[in-house]
Tab-separated table of C-alpha atoms in Angstrom:
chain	number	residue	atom	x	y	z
A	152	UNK	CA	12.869	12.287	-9.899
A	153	UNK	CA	9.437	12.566	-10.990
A	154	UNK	CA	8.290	9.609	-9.051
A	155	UNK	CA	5.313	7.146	-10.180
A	156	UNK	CA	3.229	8.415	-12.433
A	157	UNK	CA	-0.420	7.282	-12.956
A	158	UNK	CA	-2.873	8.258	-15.900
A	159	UNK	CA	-5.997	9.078	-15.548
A	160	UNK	CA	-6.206	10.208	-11.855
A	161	UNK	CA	-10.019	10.376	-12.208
A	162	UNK	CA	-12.179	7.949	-14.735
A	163	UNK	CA	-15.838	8.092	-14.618
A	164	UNK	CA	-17.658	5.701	-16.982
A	165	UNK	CA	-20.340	3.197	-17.348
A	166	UNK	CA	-20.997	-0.358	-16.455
A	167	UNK	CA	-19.938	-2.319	-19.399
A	168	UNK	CA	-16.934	0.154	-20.907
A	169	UNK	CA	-13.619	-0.750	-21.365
A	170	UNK	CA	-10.711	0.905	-18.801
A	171	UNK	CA	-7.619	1.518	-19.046
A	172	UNK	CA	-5.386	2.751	-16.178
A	173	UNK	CA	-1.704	3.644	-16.924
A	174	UNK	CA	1.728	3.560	-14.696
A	175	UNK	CA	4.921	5.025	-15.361
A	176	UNK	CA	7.150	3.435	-12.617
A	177	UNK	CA	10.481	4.953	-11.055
A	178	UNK	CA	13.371	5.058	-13.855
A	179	UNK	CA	15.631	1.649	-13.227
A	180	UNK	CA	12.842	0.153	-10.588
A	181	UNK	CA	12.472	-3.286	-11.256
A	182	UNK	CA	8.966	-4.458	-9.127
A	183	UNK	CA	6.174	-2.841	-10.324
A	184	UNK	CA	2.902	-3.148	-8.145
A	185	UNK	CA	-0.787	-3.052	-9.022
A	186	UNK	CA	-3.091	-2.381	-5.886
A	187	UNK	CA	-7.105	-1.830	-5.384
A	188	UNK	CA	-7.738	0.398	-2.488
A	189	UNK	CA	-11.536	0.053	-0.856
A	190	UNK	CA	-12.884	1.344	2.042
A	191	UNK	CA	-14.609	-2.236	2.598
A	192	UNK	CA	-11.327	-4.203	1.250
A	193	UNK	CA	-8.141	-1.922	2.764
A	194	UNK	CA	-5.388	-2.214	0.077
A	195	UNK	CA	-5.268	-5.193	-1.994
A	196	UNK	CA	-2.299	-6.570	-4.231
A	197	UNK	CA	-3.824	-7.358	-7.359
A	198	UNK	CA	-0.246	-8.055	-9.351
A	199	UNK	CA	2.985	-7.532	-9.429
A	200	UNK	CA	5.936	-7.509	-12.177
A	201	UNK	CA	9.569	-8.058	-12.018
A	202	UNK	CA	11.689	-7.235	-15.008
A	203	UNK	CA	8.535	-6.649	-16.763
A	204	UNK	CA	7.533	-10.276	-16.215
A	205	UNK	CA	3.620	-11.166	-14.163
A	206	UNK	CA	5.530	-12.758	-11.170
A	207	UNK	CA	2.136	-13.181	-8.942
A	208	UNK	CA	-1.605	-12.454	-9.837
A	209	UNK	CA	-3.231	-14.172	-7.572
A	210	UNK	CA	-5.021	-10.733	-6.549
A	211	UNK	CA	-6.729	-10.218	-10.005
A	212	UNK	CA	-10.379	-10.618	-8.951
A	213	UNK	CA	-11.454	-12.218	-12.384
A	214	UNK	CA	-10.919	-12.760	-15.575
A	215	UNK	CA	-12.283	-9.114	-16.457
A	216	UNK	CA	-8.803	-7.868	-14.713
A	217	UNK	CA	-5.913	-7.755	-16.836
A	218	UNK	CA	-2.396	-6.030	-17.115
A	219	UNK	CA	0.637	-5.644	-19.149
A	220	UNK	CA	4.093	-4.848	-19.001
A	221	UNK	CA	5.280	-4.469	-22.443
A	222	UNK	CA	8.577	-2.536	-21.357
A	223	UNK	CA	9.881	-1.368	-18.143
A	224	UNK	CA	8.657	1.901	-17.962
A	225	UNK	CA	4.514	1.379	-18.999
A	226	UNK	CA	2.340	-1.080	-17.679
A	227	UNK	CA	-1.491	-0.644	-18.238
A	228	UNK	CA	-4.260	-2.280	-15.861
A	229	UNK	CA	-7.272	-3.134	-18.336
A	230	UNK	CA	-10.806	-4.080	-16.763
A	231	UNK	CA	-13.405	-4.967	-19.413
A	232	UNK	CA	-16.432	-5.040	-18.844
A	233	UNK	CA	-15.941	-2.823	-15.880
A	234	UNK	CA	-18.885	-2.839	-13.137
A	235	UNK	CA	-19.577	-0.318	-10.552
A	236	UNK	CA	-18.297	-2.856	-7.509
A	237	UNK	CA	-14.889	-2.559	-9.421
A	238	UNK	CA	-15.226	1.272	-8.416
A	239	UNK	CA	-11.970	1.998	-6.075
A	240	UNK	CA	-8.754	3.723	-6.087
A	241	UNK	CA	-6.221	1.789	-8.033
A	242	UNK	CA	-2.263	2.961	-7.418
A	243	UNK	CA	0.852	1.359	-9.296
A	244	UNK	CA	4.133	1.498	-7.025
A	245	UNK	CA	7.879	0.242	-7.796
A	246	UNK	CA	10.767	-0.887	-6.147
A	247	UNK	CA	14.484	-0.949	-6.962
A	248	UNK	CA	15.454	-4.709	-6.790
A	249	UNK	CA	17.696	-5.174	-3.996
A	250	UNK	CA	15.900	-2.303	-2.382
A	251	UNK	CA	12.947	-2.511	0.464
A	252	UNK	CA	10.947	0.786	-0.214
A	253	UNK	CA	7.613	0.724	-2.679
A	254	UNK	CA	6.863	3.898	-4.160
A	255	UNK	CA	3.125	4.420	-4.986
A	256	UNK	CA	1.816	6.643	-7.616
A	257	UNK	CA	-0.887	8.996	-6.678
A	258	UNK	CA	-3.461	6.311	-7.593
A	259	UNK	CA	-6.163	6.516	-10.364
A	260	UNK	CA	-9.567	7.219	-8.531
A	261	UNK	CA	-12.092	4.970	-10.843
A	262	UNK	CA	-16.096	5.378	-10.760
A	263	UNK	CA	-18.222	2.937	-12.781
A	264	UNK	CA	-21.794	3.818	-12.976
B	250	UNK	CA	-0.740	-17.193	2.839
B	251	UNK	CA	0.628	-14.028	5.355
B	252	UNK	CA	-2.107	-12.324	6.848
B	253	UNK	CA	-1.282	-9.047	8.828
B	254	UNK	CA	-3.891	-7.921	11.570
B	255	UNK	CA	-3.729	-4.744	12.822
B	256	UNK	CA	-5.461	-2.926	15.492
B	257	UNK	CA	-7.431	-0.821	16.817
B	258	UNK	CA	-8.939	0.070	13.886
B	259	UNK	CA	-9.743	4.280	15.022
B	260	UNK	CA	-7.676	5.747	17.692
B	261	UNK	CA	-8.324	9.296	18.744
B	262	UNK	CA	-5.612	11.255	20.866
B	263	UNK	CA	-5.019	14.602	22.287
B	264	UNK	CA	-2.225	16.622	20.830
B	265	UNK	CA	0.920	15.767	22.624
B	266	UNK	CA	-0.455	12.516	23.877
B	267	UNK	CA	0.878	9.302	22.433
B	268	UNK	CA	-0.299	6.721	20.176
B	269	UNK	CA	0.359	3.236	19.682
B	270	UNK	CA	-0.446	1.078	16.932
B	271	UNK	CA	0.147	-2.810	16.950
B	272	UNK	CA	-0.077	-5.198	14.309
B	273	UNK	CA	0.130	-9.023	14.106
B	274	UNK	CA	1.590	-11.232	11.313
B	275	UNK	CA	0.802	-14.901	10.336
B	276	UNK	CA	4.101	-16.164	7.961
B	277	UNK	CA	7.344	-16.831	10.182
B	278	UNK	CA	9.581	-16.014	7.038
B	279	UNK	CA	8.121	-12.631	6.936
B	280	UNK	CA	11.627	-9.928	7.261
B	281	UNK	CA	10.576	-6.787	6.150
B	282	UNK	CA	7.545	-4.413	8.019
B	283	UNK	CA	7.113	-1.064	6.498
B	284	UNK	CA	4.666	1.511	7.874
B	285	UNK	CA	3.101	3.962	5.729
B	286	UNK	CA	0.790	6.803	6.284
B	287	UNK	CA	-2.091	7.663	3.620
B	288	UNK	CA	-2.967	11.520	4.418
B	289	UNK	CA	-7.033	11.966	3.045
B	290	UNK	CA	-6.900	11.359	-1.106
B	291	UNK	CA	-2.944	10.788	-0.856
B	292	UNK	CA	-0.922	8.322	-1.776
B	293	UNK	CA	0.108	6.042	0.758
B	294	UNK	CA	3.898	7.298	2.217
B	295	UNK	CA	6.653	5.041	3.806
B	296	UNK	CA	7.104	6.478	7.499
B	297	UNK	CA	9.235	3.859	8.668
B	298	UNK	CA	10.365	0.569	8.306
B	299	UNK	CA	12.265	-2.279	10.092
B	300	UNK	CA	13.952	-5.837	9.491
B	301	UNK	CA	13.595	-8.784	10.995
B	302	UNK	CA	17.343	-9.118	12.422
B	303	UNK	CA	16.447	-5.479	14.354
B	304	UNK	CA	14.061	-5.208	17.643
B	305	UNK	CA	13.798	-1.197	17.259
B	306	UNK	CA	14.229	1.524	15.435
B	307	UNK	CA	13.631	4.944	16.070
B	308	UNK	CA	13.142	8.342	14.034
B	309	UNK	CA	12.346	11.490	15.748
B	310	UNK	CA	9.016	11.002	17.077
B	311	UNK	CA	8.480	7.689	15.275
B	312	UNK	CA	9.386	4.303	16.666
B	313	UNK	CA	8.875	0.902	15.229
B	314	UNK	CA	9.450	-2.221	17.507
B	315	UNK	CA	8.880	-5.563	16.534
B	316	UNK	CA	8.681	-9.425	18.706
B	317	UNK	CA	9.667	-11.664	16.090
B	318	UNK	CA	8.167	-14.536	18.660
B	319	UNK	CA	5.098	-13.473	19.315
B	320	UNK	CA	5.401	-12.094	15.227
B	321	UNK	CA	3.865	-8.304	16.219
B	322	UNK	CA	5.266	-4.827	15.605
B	323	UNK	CA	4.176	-1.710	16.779
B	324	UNK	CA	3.996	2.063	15.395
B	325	UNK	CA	4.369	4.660	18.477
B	326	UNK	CA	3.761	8.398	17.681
B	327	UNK	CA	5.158	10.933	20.369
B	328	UNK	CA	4.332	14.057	20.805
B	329	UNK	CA	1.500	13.984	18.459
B	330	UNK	CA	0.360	17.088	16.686
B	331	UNK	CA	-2.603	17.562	14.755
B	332	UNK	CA	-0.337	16.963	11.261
B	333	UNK	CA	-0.347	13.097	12.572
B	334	UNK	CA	-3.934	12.843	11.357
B	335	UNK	CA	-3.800	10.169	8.730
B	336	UNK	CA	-5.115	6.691	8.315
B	337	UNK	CA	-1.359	4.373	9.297
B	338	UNK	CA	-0.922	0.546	7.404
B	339	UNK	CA	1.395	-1.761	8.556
B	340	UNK	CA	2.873	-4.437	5.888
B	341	UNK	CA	4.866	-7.433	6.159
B	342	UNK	CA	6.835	-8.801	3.490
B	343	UNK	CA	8.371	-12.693	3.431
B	344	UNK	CA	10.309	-14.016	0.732
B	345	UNK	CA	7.544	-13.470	-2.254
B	346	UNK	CA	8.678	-10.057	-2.022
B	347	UNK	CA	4.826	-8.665	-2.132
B	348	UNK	CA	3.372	-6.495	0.846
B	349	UNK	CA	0.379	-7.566	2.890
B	350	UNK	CA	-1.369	-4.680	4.323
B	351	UNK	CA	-3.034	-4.578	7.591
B	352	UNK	CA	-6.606	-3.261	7.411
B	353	UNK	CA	-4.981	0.425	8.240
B	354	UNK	CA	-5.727	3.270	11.582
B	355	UNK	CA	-7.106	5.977	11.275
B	356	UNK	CA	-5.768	8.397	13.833
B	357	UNK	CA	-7.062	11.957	14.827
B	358	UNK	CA	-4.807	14.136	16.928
B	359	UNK	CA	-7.072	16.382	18.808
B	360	UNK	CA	-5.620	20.323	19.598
């Protein structure tokens, strides 16, 4: 089991670019989890999926925050245009329906400059 | 919404010593409180976890109890050893089936 799998795990770039962060969740998981980790925030649910469906995104900060699902085993979270207070350390996690445990990736550390 | 509070925010222990975290919960319907432990640029790792119809639960040195009343649960560390160092995050989970972190503890074990 190769667990969550999260692409990049560093982005540098500059205020104003487009990013792109990628998850590969657990094969047959169902939940798939989008969090923002800050030192001055803790960790923060930004969205969540179930059966590849936005169930809750009531964490996205603003409209410049937005994420996909297009099949169960990719989901991208897209900020455009990114600014440096969106620098963080973004991880994706799943869960087997019917199951308690959340498996994070090993989280995408993002710098905007 | 559930809010989760969770204190003390550092705690600093000899090796061997014990150490306690508690955290506090807002929604009644919460059932579910993981703990996890994030080890310095890690990925936050499930430790332990309990249910709501269960007061404790215990795994070598880990316990987990929880006071559905009073809505707190508690993380206590035996025997600590300098491998314990991590920052520790307490969740609670109700029906929407999302986590709400607490704010997280960042524990040294001193040898």
């Amino acid at each position: 089991d190769a667990g969550v799998i999260q692409s990049p795990r560093h982005e540098v770039t500059e205020m104003g670019q487009e990013v792109t962060l990628r998850c590969k969740p657990i094969s047959g998981h169902d939940y798939l989890f989008w969090y923002r980790q800050t030192m001055m925030r803790g960790l923060e649910l930004l969205i969540y999926f179930n059966n590849n469906v936005p169930i809750d995104d009531s964490g996205m900060p603003e409209d410049r925050f937005s994420a996909k699902m297009p099949n169960a085993s990719f989901s991208t979270l897209k900020i455009q245009p990114s600014e440096p207070r969106d620098s963080a350390v973004y991880f994706c996690a799943s869960r087997l329906a019917g199951g308690e445990t959340q498996y994070f990736g090993p989280g995408t550390r993002l710098l905007v400059l | 919404g559930e809010n989760v509070e969770q204190h003390p925010s550092t705690l600093s222990v000899q090796e061997g010593d014990s150490a306690v975290i508690k955290c506090t919960y807002s929604d009644s319907a919460s059932n579910y409180f993981p703990w996890y432990k994030q080890e310095l640029g890690k990925r936050p790792q499930l430790i332990i976890d309990i249910r709501s119809n269960v007061g404790e639960k215990k795994d070598q040195r880990i316990a987990v109890t929880l006071n559905k009343t009073a809505k707190h649960f508690s993380l206590h560390i035996t025997e600590t050893q300098p491998e314990d160092s991590a920052v520790y995050f307490c969740a609670a989970r109700a029906s929407s089936y999302k986590l709400i972190f607490g704010s997280g503890t960042r524990l040294l074990v001193r040898p």
